[in-house]
mmCIF file of N, CA and C in Angstrom:
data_model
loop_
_atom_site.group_PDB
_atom_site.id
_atom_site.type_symbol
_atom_site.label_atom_id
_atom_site.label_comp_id
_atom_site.label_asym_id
_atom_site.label_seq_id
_atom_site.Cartn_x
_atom_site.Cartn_y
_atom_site.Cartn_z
ATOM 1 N N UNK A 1 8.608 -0.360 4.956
ATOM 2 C CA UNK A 1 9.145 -0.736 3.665
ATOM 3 C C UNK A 1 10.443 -1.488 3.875
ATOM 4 N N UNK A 2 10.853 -2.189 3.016
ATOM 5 C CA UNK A 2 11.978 -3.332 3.314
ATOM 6 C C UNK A 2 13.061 -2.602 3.087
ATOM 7 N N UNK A 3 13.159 -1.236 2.437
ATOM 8 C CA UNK A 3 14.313 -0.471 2.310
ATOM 9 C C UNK A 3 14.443 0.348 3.378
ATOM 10 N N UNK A 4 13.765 0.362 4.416
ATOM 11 C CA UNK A 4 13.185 1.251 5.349
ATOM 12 C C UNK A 4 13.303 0.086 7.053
ATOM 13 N N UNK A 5 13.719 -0.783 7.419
ATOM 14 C CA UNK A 5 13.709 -1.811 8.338
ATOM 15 C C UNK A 5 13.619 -0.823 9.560
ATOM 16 N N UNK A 6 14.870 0.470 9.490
ATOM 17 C CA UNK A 6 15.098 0.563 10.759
ATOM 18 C C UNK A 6 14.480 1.978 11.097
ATOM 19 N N UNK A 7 13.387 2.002 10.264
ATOM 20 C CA UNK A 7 12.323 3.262 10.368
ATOM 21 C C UNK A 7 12.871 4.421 10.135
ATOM 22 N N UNK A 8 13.937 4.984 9.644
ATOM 23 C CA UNK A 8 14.539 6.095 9.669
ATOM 24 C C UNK A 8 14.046 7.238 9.044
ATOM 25 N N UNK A 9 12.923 6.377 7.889
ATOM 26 C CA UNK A 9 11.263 7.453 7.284
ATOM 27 C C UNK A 9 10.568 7.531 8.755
ATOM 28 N N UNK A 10 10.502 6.981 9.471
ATOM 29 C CA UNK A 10 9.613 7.021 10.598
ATOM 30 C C UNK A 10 7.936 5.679 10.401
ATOM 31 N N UNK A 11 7.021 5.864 10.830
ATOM 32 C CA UNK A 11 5.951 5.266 10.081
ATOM 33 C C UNK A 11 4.878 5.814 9.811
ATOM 34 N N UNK A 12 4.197 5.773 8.445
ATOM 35 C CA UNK A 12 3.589 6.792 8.113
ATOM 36 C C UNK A 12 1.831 5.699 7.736
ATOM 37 N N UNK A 13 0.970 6.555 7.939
ATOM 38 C CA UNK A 13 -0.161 6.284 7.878
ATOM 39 C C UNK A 13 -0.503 5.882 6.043
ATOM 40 N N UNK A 14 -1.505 4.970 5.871
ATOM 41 C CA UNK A 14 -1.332 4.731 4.038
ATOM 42 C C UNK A 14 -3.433 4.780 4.422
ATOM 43 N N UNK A 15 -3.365 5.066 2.993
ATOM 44 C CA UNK A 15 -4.972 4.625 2.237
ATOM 45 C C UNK A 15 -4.910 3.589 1.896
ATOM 46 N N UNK A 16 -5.699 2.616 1.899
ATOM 47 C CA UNK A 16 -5.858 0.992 1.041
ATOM 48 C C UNK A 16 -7.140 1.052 0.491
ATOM 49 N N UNK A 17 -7.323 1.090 -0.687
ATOM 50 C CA UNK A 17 -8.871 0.758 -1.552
ATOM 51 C C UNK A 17 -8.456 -0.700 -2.305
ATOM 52 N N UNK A 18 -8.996 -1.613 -1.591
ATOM 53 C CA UNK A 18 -8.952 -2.565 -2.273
ATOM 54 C C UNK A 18 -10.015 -3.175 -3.580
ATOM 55 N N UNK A 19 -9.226 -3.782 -4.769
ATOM 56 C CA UNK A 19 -10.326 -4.246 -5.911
ATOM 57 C C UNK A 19 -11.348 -4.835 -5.756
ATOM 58 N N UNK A 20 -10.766 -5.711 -4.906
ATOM 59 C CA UNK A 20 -12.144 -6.966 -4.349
ATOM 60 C C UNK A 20 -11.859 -7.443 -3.124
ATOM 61 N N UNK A 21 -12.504 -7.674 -2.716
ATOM 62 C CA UNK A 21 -12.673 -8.681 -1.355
ATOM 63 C C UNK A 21 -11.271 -9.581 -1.231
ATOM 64 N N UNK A 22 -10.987 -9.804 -0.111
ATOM 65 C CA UNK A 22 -9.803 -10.857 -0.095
ATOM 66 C C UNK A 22 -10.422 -12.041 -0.072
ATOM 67 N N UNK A 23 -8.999 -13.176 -0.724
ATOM 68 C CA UNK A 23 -9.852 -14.481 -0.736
ATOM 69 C C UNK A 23 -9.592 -15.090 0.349
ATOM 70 N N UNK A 24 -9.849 -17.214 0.438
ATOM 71 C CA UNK A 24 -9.601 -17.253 1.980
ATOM 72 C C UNK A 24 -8.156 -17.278 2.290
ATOM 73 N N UNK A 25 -7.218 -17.045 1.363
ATOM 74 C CA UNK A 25 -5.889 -17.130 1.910
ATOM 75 C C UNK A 25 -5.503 -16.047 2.315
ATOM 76 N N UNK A 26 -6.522 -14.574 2.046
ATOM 77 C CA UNK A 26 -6.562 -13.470 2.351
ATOM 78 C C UNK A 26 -5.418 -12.607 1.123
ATOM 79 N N UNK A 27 -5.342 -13.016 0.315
ATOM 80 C CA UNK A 27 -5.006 -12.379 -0.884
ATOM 81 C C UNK A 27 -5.452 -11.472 -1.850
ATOM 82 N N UNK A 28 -5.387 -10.361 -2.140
ATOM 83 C CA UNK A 28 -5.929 -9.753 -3.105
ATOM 84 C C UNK A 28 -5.305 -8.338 -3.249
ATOM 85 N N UNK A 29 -5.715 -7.583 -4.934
ATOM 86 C CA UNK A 29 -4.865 -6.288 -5.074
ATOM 87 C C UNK A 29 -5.783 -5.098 -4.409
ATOM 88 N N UNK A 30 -4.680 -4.242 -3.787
ATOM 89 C CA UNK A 30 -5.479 -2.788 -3.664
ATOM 90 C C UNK A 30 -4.330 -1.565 -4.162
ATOM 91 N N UNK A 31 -5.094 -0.352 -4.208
ATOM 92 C CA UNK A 31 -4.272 0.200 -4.431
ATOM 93 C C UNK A 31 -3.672 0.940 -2.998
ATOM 94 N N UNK A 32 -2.826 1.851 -3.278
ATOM 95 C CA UNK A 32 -2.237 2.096 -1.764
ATOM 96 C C UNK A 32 -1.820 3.446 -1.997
ATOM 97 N N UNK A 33 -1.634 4.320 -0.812
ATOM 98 C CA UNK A 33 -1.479 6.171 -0.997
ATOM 99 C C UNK A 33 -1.021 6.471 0.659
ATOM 100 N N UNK A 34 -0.092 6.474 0.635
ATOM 101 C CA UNK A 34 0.585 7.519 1.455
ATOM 102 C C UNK A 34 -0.380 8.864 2.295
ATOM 103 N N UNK A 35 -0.714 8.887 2.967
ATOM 104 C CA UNK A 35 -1.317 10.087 3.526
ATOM 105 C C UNK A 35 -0.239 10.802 3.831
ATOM 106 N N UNK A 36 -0.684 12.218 3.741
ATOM 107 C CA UNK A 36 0.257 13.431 3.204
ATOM 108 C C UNK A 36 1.674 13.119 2.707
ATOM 109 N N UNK A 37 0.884 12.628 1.571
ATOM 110 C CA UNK A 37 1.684 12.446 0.221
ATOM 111 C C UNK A 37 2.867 13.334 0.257
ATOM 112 N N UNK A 38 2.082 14.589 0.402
ATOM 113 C CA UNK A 38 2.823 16.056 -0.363
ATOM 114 C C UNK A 38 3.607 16.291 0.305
ATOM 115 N N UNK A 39 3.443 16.130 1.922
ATOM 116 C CA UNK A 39 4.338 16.590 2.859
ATOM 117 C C UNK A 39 6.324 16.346 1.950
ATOM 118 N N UNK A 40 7.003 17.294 2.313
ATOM 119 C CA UNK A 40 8.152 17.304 1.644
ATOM 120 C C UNK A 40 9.220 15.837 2.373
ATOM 121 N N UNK A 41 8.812 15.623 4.437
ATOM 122 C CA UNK A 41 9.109 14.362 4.875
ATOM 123 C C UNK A 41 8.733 13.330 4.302
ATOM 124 N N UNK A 42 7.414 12.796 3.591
ATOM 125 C CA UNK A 42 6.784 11.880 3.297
ATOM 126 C C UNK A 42 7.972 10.755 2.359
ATOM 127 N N UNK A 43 7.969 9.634 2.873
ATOM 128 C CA UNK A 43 9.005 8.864 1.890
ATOM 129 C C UNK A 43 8.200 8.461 0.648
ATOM 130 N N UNK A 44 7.908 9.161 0.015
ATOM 131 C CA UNK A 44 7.523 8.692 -1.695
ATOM 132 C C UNK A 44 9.099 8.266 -2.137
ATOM 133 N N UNK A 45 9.921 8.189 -1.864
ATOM 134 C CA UNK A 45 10.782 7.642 -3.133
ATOM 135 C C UNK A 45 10.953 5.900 -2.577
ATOM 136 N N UNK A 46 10.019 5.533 -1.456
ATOM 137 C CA UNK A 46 10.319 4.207 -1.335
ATOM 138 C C UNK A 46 8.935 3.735 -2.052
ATOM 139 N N UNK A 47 8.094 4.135 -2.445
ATOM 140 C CA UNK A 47 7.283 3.905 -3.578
ATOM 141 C C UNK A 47 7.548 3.530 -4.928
ATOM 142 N N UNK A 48 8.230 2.321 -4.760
ATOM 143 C CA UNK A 48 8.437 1.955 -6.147
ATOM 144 C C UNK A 48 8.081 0.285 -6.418
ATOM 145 N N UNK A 49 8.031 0.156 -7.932
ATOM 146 C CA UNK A 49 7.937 -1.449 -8.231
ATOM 147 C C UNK A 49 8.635 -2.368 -7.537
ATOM 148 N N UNK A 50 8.050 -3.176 -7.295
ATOM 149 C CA UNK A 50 8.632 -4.455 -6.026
ATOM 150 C C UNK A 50 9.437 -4.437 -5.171
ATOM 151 N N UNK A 51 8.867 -3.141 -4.431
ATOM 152 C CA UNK A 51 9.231 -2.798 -3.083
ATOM 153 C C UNK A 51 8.085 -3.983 -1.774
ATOM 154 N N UNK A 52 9.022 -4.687 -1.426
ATOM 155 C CA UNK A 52 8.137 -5.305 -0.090
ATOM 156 C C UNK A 52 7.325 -3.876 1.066
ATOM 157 N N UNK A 53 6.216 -4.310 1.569
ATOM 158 C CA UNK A 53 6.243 -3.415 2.444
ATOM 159 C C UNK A 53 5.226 -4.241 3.612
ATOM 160 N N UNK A 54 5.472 -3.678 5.044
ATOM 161 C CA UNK A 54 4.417 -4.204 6.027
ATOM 162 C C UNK A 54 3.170 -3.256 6.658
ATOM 163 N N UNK A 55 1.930 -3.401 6.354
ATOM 164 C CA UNK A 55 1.086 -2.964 7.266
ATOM 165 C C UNK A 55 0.889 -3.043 8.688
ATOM 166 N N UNK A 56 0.809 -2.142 9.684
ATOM 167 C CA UNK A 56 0.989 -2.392 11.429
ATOM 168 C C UNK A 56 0.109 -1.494 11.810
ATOM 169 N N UNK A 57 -0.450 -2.237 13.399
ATOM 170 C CA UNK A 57 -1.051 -1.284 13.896
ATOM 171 C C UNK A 57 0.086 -1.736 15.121
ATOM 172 N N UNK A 58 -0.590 -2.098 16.068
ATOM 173 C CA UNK A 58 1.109 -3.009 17.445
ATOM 174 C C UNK A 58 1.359 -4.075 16.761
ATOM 175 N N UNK A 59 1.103 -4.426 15.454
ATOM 176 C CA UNK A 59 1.642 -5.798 14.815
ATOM 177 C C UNK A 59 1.401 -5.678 13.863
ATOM 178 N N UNK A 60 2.027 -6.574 12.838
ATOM 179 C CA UNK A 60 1.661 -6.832 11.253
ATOM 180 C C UNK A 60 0.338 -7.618 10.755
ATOM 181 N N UNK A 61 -0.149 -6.892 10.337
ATOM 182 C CA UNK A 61 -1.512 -7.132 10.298
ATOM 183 C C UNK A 61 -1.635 -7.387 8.511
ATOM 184 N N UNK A 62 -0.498 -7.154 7.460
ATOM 185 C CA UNK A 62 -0.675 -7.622 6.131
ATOM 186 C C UNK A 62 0.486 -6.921 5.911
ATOM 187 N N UNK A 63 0.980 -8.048 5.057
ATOM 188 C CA UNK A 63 2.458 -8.077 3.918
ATOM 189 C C UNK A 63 2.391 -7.567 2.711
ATOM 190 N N UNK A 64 3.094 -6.711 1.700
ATOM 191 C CA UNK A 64 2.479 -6.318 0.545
ATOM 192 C C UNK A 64 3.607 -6.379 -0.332
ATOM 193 N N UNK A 65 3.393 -6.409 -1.641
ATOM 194 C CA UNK A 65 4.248 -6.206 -2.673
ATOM 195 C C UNK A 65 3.913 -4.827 -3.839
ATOM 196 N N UNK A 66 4.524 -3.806 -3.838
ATOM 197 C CA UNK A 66 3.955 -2.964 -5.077
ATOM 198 C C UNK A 66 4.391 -3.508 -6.502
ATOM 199 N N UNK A 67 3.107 -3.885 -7.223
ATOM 200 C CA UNK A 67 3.644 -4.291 -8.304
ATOM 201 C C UNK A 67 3.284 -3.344 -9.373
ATOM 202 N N UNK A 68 2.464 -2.375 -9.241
ATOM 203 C CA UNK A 68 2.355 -1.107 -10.909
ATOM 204 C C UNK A 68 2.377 0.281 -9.709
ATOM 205 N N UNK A 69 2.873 1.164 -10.794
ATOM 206 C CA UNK A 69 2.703 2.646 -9.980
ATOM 207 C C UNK A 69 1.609 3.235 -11.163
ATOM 208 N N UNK A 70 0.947 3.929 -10.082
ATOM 209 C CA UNK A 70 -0.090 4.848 -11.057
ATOM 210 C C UNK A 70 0.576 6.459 -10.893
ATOM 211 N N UNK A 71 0.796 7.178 -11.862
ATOM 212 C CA UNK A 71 0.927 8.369 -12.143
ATOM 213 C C UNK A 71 0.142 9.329 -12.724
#
């Protein structure tokens, strides 16, 4: 997360269900979930509206923007 650069949440594993297929610019919405959410470590408070964030496995593999929270 962009509030998060110098990992000090650590890095945490996410769910991605995406709406549709990406297009060819590789664009498209999914939703996104934190695995062990609940855990009391888990950074949910960097879960918010237009928070940048990066997907990685040894590299960035997709850029994201949160734009709605579901509650």
């Amino acid at each position: 997360f962009e509030e998060d650069r110098e990992l000090i949440n650590g890095l945490w594993s996410a769910v991605i269900e995406f709406h549709k297929t990406p297009n060819t610019q590789r664009d498209t919405t999914a939703d996104l979930y934190l695995a062990f959410y609940e855990k009391e470590e888990a950074p949910n408070h960097l879960i918010k509206t237009g928070m940048k964030f990066e997907l990685t496995t040894n590299r960035v593999i997709a850029r994201g923007i949160i734009e709605t929270l579901k509650i």
